[in-house]
Every structure is written in C-alpha cells, then in structure tokens.
Tab-separated table of C-alpha atoms in Angstrom:
chain	number	residue	atom	x	y	z
A	342	MET	CA	-37.864	14.574	11.964
A	343	ASP	CA	-36.095	12.144	9.650
A	344	ALA	CA	-33.914	9.555	11.283
A	345	LEU	CA	-30.289	9.641	10.281
A	346	LYS	CA	-29.329	6.867	7.894
A	347	LYS	CA	-27.318	4.266	9.789
A	348	GLU	CA	-23.957	3.698	8.179
A	349	GLU	CA	-23.027	0.075	7.628
A	350	HIS	CA	-20.043	-1.164	9.611
A	351	TYR	CA	-18.209	-4.189	8.233
A	352	THR	CA	-15.615	-6.604	9.601
A	353	MET	CA	-13.216	-9.184	8.200
A	354	ASP	CA	-16.058	-11.708	8.201
A	355	ASP	CA	-17.736	-9.625	5.487
A	356	ILE	CA	-14.564	-9.573	3.391
A	357	TYR	CA	-14.186	-13.345	3.589
A	358	VAL	CA	-17.721	-13.961	2.278
A	359	LEU	CA	-17.398	-11.790	-0.837
A	360	PRO	CA	-18.072	-13.688	-4.071
A	361	ASP	CA	-15.066	-15.310	-5.743
A	362	GLY	CA	-13.161	-12.799	-7.800
A	363	GLN	CA	-14.522	-9.756	-5.923
A	364	ARG	CA	-11.663	-7.728	-4.462
A	365	ALA	CA	-12.136	-5.245	-1.668
A	366	GLU	CA	-10.293	-3.586	1.153
A	367	LEU	CA	-11.681	-2.824	4.599
A	368	ILE	CA	-10.665	0.426	6.268
A	369	GLU	CA	-12.141	1.367	9.633
A	370	GLY	CA	-15.169	-0.832	8.998
A	371	GLN	CA	-15.900	0.532	5.499
A	372	ILE	CA	-15.618	-1.673	2.416
A	373	TYR	CA	-13.854	-0.254	-0.643
A	374	TYR	CA	-14.375	-2.410	-3.722
A	375	MET	CA	-11.459	-2.691	-6.129
A	376	ALA	CA	-11.432	-3.159	-9.881
A	377	PRO	CA	-8.830	-5.520	-11.325
A	378	PRO	CA	-5.589	-3.692	-12.170
A	379	GLY	CA	-4.830	-2.978	-15.809
A	380	TRP	CA	-1.759	-3.949	-17.799
A	381	GLY	CA	0.080	-0.635	-17.227
A	382	HIS	CA	-0.495	-0.847	-13.483
A	383	GLN	CA	0.813	-4.406	-13.379
A	384	ALA	CA	3.881	-3.531	-15.485
A	385	VAL	CA	4.856	-0.742	-13.055
A	386	SER	CA	4.216	-3.034	-10.094
A	387	ARG	CA	6.347	-5.833	-11.551
A	388	LYS	CA	9.296	-3.528	-12.284
A	389	LEU	CA	9.191	-1.952	-8.818
A	390	HIS	CA	8.861	-5.298	-7.052
A	391	GLN	CA	11.693	-6.768	-9.107
A	392	ALA	CA	14.023	-3.820	-8.367
A	393	ILE	CA	13.282	-3.982	-4.632
A	394	ALA	CA	13.583	-7.775	-4.374
A	395	ASN	CA	16.843	-7.726	-6.355
A	396	TYR	CA	18.258	-5.036	-4.064
A	397	ILE	CA	17.312	-6.962	-0.928
A	398	ASP	CA	18.716	-10.224	-2.301
A	399	SER	CA	21.976	-8.708	-3.589
A	400	ASN	CA	22.601	-7.108	-0.174
A	401	ASN	CA	21.730	-10.257	1.793
A	402	GLY	CA	18.831	-8.374	3.322
A	403	THR	CA	16.350	-9.957	5.672
A	404	CYS	CA	13.294	-7.934	4.650
A	405	GLU	CA	10.604	-9.393	2.400
A	406	ALA	CA	9.176	-7.530	-0.611
A	407	LEU	CA	5.694	-8.832	-1.341
A	408	ALA	CA	3.405	-7.815	-4.201
A	409	ALA	CA	-0.401	-7.813	-4.258
A	410	LEU	CA	-2.447	-9.849	-3.707
A	411	PHE	CA	-1.123	-9.836	-0.181
A	412	ALA	CA	-3.136	-9.120	2.959
A	413	VAL	CA	-2.028	-6.508	5.463
A	414	PHE	CA	-3.899	-6.290	8.755
A	415	LEU	CA	-2.849	-2.862	10.037
A	416	ASN	CA	-4.712	-2.981	13.339
A	417	ALA	CA	-5.229	-5.595	16.003
A	418	ASN	CA	-8.981	-5.395	15.339
A	419	ASP	CA	-10.976	-6.897	12.486
A	420	GLU	CA	-11.938	-3.555	10.896
A	421	THR	CA	-8.957	-2.848	8.619
A	422	TYR	CA	-7.576	-5.022	5.835
A	423	VAL	CA	-5.631	-3.631	2.881
A	424	GLU	CA	-3.836	-5.079	-0.138
A	425	PRO	CA	-0.996	-2.679	-0.981
A	426	ASP	CA	0.544	-3.060	-4.411
A	427	ILE	CA	3.931	-3.651	-2.750
A	428	SER	CA	4.750	-4.208	0.918
A	429	VAL	CA	8.247	-4.430	2.380
A	430	ILE	CA	8.316	-6.075	5.804
A	431	CYS	CA	11.533	-6.214	7.837
A	432	ASP	CA	10.096	-7.704	11.046
A	433	LEU	CA	9.376	-11.200	9.766
A	434	SER	CA	7.540	-12.115	12.981
A	435	LYS	CA	4.630	-10.044	11.556
A	436	LEU	CA	4.186	-12.585	8.734
A	437	ASP	CA	2.077	-15.726	8.694
A	438	ASP	CA	0.031	-17.648	6.136
A	439	LYS	CA	-2.760	-15.051	6.282
A	440	GLY	CA	-0.526	-12.032	5.618
A	441	CYS	CA	1.182	-9.264	7.557
A	442	HIS	CA	-0.099	-8.401	11.040
A	443	GLY	CA	0.943	-4.840	11.751
A	444	ALA	CA	2.506	-2.099	9.674
A	445	PRO	CA	4.947	-2.953	6.890
A	446	ASP	CA	8.089	-0.815	6.839
A	447	TRP	CA	7.475	0.454	3.307
A	448	ILE	CA	4.297	0.475	1.222
A	449	ILE	CA	3.887	1.394	-2.440
A	450	GLU	CA	0.479	2.056	-3.970
A	451	ILE	CA	0.095	2.509	-7.721
A	452	VAL	CA	-2.795	4.852	-8.423
A	453	SER	CA	-5.612	3.889	-10.734
A	454	SER	CA	-8.669	5.970	-11.573
A	455	GLY	CA	-10.760	4.141	-8.991
A	456	SER	CA	-8.199	4.347	-6.175
A	457	ARG	CA	-7.031	7.978	-6.426
A	458	SER	CA	-8.785	9.479	-3.376
A	459	LYS	CA	-8.273	6.333	-1.331
A	460	ASP	CA	-4.499	6.249	-2.015
A	461	TYR	CA	-3.893	10.000	-1.619
A	462	MET	CA	-6.075	10.588	1.436
A	463	ILE	CA	-7.534	7.605	3.283
A	464	LYS	CA	-4.529	5.303	3.031
A	465	LEU	CA	-2.016	8.114	3.581
A	466	PHE	CA	-3.613	8.887	6.946
A	467	LYS	CA	-4.101	5.216	7.833
A	468	TYR	CA	-0.541	4.156	6.958
A	469	ARG	CA	1.005	7.054	8.856
A	470	ASN	CA	-1.017	6.314	11.984
A	471	ALA	CA	-0.343	2.567	11.763
A	472	GLY	CA	3.445	3.038	11.873
A	473	VAL	CA	4.464	2.547	8.224
A	474	ARG	CA	7.936	4.090	7.889
A	475	GLU	CA	7.736	5.037	4.203
A	476	TYR	CA	4.840	5.340	1.749
A	477	TRP	CA	5.094	5.881	-2.002
A	478	ILE	CA	2.185	6.852	-4.209
A	479	VAL	CA	3.110	6.099	-7.817
A	480	ASP	CA	0.757	7.920	-10.193
A	481	PRO	CA	1.107	6.741	-13.821
A	482	ASP	CA	-1.413	9.329	-15.103
A	483	LYS	CA	0.553	12.229	-13.588
A	484	LYS	CA	3.897	10.459	-14.224
A	485	MET	CA	4.913	11.287	-10.694
A	486	THR	CA	5.761	9.615	-7.389
A	487	MET	CA	4.938	11.117	-3.993
A	488	VAL	CA	7.238	9.912	-1.212
A	489	TYR	CA	6.182	10.186	2.415
A	490	GLY	CA	9.011	9.499	4.859
A	491	PHE	CA	6.988	9.361	8.050
A	492	GLU	CA	9.973	8.794	10.372
A	493	LYS	CA	11.635	12.050	9.275
A	494	ASP	CA	8.382	13.871	8.426
A	495	ILE	CA	9.462	14.248	4.786
A	496	VAL	CA	7.221	14.683	1.739
A	497	GLU	CA	8.908	14.715	-1.670
A	498	GLN	CA	7.711	14.595	-5.256
A	499	TYR	CA	9.558	12.992	-8.165
A	500	HIS	CA	8.733	12.864	-11.858
A	501	PHE	CA	9.027	9.638	-13.820
A	502	GLY	CA	12.575	9.338	-15.153
A	503	GLU	CA	14.126	10.712	-11.942
A	504	ASP	CA	15.876	8.562	-9.352
A	505	VAL	CA	13.688	8.199	-6.268
A	506	PRO	CA	15.759	7.556	-3.128
A	507	VAL	CA	14.476	4.840	-0.821
A	508	GLY	CA	14.372	6.144	2.729
A	509	ILE	CA	14.587	2.786	4.483
A	510	TYR	CA	17.678	1.758	2.447
A	511	GLU	CA	20.504	4.281	2.336
A	512	GLY	CA	22.139	4.458	-1.080
A	513	PHE	CA	19.272	2.723	-2.929
A	514	SER	CA	17.123	4.548	-5.450
A	515	ILE	CA	14.673	3.503	-8.154
A	516	CYS	CA	14.003	5.228	-11.472
A	517	ILE	CA	10.356	4.822	-12.444
A	518	GLN	CA	9.665	5.140	-16.166
C-alpha cells in the first residue's frame, strides 16, 4: 500500500524567509505564490484607492484605505497572511507597523489570470469567515465587479460603467471603467 503524500504545512516564518522580490500569501498553512501585477491591474487599483481615500477624507472619516503591498493577518495564528489589493480598516486598533491584525471592514481584490480561483473561492470563504463586512472582486477580463455584503447576506454583480454602491458607506458609489 502506498503511503499518502504528506502535504506541506507552512507558517509565517516561511513567508518571511522567501527570497527578496518573491511575493506570496499564506492561507490555512498553504503558500500561494503571486506574480507581480500588470499595468492594467495597477491602474484599476490606483483609481479605486484614490476614490475611496478621497471619500473618507472629504467626509472626515476615521477609516484607513490601504493599498497593496499591505499585510493582513486574518487569524490569531501564524497560518494565514494575505495582501488584498485594497483594505479599508475602521477599527484602527487593528493596525500596527506589521499590518492589520484581524478582518478589515472592506476588501477589494482585482482578479488576474493567476489569482482567479483564489479570489473567487478561497478568499471569498476565508474573508467571510474572518468577519470582513464587504468583499469586492473586480474582474477586468470580464469587465464586472462581484459585491459580497456579508452583513446583509447580499451578492450583487455590476458591469464596468455602472455605479457600484458601497455597503459600508451609505450614499457612496464607485463607477469602475
């Protein structure tokens, strides 16, 4: 009888010893390597971050909108570390020099070819269970945004060019082009 192959289980220590320039996320002890984002991805990220930060600032908000590269430690253990494209954190006590400890209020992931299944399945489940209030999956290839409002158990789909309402901020919406 063949022995079952033992699956590797990684921790934050393994992330911190990756070679310079190697990006990866750690989810439930599994490493997911990440390719550098392309120009289109970064352009969408910049516009979204700018719109959110401007909204927070113009309304004297206390939340922080932070763009990748920014560490989010979803669990109290050392088995999950993610770098969302955009994180909005309203409980500033979760922030320190290493990143965010606990669930951000709102996370946006911009899909790339290498992150599709991770963003649509693995992270969706992980973010919901960690207590993220709202999760957007922005898919430039499909020109669509999926919005998961976990507090109200809402799932909505918007096409690029439509206003996407922000669940954690009443009266605020973003049009993604």
